[in-house]
PDB file of C-alpha atoms in Angstrom:
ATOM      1  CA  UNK V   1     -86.116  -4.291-122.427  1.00 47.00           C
ATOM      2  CA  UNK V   2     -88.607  -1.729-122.277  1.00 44.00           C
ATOM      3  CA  UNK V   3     -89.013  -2.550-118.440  1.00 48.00           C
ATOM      4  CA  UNK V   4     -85.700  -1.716-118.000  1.00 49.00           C
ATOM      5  CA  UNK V   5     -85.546   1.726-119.766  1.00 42.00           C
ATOM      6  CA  UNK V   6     -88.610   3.012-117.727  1.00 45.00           C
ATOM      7  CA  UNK V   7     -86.869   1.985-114.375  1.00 47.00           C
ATOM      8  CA  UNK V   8     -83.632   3.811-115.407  1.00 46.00           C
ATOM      9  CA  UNK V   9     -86.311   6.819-116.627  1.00 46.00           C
ATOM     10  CA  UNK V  10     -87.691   6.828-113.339  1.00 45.00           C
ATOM     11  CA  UNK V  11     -84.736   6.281-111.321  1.00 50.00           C
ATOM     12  CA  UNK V  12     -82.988   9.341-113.409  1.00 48.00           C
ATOM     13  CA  UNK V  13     -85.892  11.281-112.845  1.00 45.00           C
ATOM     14  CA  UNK V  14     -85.772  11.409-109.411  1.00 45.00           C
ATOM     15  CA  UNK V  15     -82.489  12.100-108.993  1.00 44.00           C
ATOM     16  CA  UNK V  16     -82.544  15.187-110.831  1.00 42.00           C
ATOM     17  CA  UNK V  17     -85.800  16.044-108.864  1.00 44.00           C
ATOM     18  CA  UNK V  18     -83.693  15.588-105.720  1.00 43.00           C
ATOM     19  CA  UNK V  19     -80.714  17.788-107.216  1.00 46.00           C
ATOM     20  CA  UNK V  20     -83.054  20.163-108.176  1.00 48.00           C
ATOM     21  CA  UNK V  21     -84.550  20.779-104.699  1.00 49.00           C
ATOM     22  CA  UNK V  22     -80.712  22.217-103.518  1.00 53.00           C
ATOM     23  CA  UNK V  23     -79.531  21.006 -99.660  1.00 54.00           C
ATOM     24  CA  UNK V  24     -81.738  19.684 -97.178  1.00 53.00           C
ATOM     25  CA  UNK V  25     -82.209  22.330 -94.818  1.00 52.00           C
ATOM     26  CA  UNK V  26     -80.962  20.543 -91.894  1.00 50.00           C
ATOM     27  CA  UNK V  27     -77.388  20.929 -93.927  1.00 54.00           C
ATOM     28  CA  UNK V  28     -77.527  24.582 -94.610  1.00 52.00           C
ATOM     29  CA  UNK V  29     -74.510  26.378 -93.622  1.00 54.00           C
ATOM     30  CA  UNK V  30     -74.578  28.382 -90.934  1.00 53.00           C
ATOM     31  CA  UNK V  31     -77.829  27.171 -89.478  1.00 51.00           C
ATOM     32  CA  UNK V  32     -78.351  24.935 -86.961  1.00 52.00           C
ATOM     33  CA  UNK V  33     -82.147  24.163 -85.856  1.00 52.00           C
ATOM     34  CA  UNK V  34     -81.383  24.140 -82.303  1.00 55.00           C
ATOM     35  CA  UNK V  35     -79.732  27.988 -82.036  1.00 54.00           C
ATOM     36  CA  UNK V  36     -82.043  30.075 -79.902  1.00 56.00           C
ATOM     37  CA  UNK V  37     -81.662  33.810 -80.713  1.00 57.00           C
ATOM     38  CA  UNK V  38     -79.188  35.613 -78.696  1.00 59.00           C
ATOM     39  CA  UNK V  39     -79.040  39.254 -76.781  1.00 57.00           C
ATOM     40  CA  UNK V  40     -76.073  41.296 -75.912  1.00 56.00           C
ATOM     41  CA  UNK V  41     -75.402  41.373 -72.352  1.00 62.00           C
ATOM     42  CA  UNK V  42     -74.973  44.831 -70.507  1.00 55.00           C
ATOM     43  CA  UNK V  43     -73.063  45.564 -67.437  1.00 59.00           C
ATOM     44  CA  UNK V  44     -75.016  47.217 -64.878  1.00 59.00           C
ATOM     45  CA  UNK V  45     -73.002  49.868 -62.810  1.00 62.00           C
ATOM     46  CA  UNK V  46     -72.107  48.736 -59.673  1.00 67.00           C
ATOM     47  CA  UNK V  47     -73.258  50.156 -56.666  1.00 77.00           C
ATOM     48  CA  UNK V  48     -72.214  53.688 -55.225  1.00 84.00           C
ATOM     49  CA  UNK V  49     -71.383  53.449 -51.473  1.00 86.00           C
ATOM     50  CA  UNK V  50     -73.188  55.335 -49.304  1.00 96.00           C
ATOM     51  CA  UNK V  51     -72.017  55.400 -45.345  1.00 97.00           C
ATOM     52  CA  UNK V  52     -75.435  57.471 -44.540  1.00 97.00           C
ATOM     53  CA  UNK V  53     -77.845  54.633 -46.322  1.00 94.00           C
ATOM     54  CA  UNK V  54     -79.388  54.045 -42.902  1.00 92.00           C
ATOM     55  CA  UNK V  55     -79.548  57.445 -41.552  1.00 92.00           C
ATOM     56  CA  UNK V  56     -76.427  57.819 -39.065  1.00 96.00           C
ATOM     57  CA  UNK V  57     -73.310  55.809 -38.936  1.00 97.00           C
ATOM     58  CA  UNK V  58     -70.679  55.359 -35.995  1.00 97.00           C
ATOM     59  CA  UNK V  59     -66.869  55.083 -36.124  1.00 97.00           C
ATOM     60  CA  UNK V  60     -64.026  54.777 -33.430  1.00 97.00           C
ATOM     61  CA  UNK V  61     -60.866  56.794 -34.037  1.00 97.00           C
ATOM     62  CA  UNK V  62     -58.061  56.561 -32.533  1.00 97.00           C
ATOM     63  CA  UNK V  63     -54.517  59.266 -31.792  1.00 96.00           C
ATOM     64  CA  UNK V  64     -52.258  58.075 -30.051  1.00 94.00           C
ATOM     65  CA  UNK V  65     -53.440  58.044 -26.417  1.00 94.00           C
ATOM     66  CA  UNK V  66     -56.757  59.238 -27.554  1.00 97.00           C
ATOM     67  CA  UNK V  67     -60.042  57.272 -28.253  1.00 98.00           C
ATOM     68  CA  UNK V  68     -62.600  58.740 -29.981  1.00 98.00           C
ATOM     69  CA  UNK V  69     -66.218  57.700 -30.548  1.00 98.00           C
ATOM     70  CA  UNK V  70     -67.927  59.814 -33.657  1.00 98.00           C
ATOM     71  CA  UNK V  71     -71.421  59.951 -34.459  1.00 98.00           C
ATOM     72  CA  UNK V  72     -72.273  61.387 -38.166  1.00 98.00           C
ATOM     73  CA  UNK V  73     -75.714  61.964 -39.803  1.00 98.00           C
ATOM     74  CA  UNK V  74     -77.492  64.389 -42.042  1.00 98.00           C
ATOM     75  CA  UNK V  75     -80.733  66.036 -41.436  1.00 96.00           C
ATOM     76  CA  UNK V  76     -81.377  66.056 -45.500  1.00 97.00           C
ATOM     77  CA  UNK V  77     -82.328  63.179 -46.905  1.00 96.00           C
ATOM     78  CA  UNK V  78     -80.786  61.129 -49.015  1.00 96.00           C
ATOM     79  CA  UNK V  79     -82.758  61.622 -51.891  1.00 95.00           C
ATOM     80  CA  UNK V  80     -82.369  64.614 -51.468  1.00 96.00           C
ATOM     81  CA  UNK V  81     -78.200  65.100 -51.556  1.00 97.00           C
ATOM     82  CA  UNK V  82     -78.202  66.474 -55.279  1.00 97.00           C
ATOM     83  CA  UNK V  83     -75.120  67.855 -56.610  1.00 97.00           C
ATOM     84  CA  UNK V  84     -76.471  71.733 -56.520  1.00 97.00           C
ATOM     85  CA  UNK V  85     -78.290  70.922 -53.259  1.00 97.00           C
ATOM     86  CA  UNK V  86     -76.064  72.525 -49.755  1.00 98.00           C
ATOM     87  CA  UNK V  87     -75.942  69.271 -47.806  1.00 98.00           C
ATOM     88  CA  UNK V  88     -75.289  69.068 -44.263  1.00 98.00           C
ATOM     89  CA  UNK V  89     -73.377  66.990 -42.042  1.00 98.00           C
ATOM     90  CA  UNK V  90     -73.276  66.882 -38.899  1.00 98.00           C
ATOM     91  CA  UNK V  91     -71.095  64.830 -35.870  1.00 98.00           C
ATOM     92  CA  UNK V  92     -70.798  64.793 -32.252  1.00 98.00           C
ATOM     93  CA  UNK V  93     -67.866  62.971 -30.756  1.00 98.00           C
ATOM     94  CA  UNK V  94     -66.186  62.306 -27.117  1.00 98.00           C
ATOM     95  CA  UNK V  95     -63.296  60.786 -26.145  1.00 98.00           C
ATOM     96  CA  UNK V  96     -61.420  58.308 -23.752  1.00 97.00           C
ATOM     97  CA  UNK V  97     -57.675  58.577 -22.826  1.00 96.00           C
ATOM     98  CA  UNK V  98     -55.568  55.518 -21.764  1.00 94.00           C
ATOM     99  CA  UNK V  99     -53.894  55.165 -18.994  1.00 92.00           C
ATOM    100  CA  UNK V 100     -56.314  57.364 -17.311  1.00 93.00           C
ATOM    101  CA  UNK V 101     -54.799  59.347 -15.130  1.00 92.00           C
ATOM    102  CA  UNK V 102     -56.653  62.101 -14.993  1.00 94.00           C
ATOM    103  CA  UNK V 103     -55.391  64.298 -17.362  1.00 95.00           C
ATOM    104  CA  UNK V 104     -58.022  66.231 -19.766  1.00 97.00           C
ATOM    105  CA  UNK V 105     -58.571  66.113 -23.641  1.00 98.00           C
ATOM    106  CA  UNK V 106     -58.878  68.907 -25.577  1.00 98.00           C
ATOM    107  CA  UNK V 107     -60.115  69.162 -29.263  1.00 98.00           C
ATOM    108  CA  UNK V 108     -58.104  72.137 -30.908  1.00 97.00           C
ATOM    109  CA  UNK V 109     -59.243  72.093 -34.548  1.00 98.00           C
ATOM    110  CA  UNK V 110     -61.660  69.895 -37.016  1.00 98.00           C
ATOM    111  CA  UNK V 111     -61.162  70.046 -40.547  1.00 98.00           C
ATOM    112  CA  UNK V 112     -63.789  68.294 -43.455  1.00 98.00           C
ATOM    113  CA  UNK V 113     -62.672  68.418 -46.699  1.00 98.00           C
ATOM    114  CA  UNK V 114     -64.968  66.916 -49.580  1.00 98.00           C
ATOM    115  CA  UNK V 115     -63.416  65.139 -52.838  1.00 98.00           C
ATOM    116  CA  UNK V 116     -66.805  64.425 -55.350  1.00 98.00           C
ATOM    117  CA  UNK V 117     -65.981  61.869 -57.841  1.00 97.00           C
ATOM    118  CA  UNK V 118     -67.388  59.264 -59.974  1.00 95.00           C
ATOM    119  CA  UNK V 119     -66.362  55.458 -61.311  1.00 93.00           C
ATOM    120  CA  UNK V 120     -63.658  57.672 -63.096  1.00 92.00           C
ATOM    121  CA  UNK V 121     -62.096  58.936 -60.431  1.00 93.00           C
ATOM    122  CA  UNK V 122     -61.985  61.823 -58.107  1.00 93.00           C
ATOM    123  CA  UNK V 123     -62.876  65.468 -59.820  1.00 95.00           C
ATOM    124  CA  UNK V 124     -61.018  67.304 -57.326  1.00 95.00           C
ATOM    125  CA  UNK V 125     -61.201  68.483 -54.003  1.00 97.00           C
ATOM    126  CA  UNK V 126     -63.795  71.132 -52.173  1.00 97.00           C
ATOM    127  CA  UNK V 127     -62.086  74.253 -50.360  1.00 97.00           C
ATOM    128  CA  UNK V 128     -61.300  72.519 -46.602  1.00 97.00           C
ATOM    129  CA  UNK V 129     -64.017  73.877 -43.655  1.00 97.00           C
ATOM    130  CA  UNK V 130     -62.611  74.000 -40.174  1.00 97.00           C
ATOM    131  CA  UNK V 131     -63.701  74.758 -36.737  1.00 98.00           C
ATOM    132  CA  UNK V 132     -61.312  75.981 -34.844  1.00 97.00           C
ATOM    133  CA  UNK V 133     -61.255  76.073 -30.897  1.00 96.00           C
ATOM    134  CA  UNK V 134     -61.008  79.712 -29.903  1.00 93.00           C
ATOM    135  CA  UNK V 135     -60.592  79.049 -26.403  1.00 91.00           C
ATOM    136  CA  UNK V 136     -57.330  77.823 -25.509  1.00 92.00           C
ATOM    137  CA  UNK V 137     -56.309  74.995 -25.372  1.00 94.00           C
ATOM    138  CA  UNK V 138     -59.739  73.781 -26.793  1.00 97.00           C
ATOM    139  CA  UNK V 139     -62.586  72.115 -26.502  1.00 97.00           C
ATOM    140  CA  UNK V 140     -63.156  69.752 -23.743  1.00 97.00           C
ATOM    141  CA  UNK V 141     -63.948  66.430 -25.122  1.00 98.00           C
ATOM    142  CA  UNK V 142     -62.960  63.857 -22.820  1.00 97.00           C
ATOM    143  CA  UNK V 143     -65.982  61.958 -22.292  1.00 97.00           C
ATOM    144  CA  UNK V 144     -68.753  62.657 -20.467  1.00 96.00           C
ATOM    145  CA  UNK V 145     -68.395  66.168 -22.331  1.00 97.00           C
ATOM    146  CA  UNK V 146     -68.431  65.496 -26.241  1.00 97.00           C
ATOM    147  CA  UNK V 147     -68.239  67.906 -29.014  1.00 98.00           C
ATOM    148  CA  UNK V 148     -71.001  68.882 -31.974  1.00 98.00           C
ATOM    149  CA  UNK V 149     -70.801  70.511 -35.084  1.00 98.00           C
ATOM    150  CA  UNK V 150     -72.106  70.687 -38.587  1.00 98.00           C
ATOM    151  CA  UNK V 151     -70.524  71.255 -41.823  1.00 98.00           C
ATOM    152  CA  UNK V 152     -71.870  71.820 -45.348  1.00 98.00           C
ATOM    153  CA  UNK V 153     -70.883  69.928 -48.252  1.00 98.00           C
ATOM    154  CA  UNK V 154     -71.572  72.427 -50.923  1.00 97.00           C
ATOM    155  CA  UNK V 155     -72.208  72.467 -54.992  1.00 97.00           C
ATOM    156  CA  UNK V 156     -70.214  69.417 -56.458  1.00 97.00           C
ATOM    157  CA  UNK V 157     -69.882  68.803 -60.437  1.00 97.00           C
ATOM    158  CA  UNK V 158     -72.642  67.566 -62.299  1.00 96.00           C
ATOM    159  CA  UNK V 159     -70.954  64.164 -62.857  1.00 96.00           C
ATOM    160  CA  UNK V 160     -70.236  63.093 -59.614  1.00 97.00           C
ATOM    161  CA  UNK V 161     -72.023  60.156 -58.094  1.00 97.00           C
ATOM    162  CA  UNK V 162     -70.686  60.471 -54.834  1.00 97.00           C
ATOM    163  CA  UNK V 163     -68.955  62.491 -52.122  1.00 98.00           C
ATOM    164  CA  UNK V 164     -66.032  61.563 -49.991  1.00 98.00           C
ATOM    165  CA  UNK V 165     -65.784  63.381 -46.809  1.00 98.00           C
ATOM    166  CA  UNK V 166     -62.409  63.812 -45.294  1.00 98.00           C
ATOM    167  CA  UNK V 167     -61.933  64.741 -41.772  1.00 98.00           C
ATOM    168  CA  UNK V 168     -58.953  65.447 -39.364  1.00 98.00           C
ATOM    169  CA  UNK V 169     -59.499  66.223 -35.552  1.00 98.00           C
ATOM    170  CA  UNK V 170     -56.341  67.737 -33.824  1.00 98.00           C
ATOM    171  CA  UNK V 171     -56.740  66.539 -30.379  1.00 98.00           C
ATOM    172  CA  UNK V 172     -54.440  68.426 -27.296  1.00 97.00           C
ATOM    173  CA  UNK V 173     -53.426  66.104 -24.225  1.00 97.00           C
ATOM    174  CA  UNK V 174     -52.462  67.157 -21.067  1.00 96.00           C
ATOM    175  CA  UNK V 175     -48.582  65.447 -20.349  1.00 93.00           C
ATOM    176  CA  UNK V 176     -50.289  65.579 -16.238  1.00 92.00           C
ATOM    177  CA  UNK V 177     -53.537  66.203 -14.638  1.00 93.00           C
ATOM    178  CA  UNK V 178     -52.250  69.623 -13.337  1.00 91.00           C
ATOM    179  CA  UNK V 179     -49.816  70.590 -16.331  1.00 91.00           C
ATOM    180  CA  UNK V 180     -49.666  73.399 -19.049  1.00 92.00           C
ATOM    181  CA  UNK V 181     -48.229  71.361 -21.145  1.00 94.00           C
ATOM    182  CA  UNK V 182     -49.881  69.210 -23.657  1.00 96.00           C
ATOM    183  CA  UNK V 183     -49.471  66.525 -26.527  1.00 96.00           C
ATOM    184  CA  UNK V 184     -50.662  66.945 -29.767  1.00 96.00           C
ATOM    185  CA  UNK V 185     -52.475  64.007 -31.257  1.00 97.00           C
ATOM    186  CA  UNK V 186     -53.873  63.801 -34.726  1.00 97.00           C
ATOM    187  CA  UNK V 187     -56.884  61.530 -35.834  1.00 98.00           C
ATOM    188  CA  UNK V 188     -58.226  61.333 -39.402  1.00 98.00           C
ATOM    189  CA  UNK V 189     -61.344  59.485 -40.812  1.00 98.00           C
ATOM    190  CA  UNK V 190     -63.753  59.766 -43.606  1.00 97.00           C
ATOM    191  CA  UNK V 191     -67.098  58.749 -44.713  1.00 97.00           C
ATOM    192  CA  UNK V 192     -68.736  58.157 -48.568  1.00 97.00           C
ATOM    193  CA  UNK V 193     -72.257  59.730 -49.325  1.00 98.00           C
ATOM    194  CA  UNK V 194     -74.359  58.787 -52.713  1.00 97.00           C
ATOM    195  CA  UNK V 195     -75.148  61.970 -54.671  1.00 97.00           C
ATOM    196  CA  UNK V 196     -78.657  61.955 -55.844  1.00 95.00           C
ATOM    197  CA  UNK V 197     -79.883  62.172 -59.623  1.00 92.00           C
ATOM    198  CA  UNK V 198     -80.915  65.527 -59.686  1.00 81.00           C
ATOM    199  CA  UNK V 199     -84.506  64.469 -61.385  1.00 64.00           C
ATOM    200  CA  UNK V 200     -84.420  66.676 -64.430  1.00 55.00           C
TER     201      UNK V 200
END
């Protein structure tokens, strides 16, 4: 009898013990022994475009009866194209008419207009530059003579990460090798430049 009383004793011991101790911690809510600790992901910007990353970049454009092959580049570097900074660019270009029959191309006006903007949007538009021909009815452009010219791309908002340049070439084609008479055609193309962190 007394045998038995101890076992219960013990028996009823331990389970208090065991009661006492609370959950294992394997069963603990909210925790599980394999969780590794995690970090908030962040979305890195993408990318701004740059068409003058290598230095120069070419582009065919073509009006009507008019081919044009453009050249663009900028003697400032890129690191250099800050928002405050005047940045130039500068093209050459020369054309090819088709059918050839030996009429002449003329380049009458060409316009740049820059638009800075950011991943927002665009911040508005730069006051348009222009060269216009003052020789009538233009500059000669059909290839082998080409035209040059440089424009500035000046002071741009803080916040802008980039620079889209606009440009328009109004091109005058003779209707016959020996007329007066000529046919306006209109090409348009554009380019995206990176604006530098100004560093301060």
């Amino acid at each position: 009898m007394m045998r038995r009383w101890a076992a219960a004793a013990v028996t009823g011991a331990i389970a208090v013990a065991l009661v006492g101790c609370g959950p294992a911690p394997w069963n603990a809510p909210g925790e599980t022994p394999d969780a590794a600790p995690t970090t908030p992901r962040t979305t890195a910007p993408p990318p701004v475009p740059n068409d003058l990353s290598g230095g120069s970049t070419e582009r065919q454009v073509t009006a009507g009866a008019v081919a044009a092959s453009l050249n663009y580049w900028s003697d400032l570097s890129m690191d250099r194209w800050t928002a405050t900074a005047l940045k130039p660019v500068s093209l050459s270009l020369a054309t090819t008419v088709t059918p050839d029959d030996g009429q002449r191309v003329y380049l009458q006006k060409a316009t740049m207009i820059a638009v800075p903007g950011n991943a927002q949007g665009d911040l508005g538009p730069l006051a348009p530059t222009s060269d216009q021909s003052a020789t009538n009815p233009g500059y000669l452009v059909l290839s082998p003579y080409s035209y040059s010219q440089t424009f500035y791309v000046e002071e741009v908002p803080a916040e802008a990460t980039f620079v889209t340049l606009r440009f328009t070439y109004d091109f005058l084609v003779q209707t016959t090798p020996t007329s007066n008479e000529y046919a306006k055609q209109t090409g348009t193309d554009s380019l995206t430049v990176a604006i530098a962190p100004s560093g301060e």
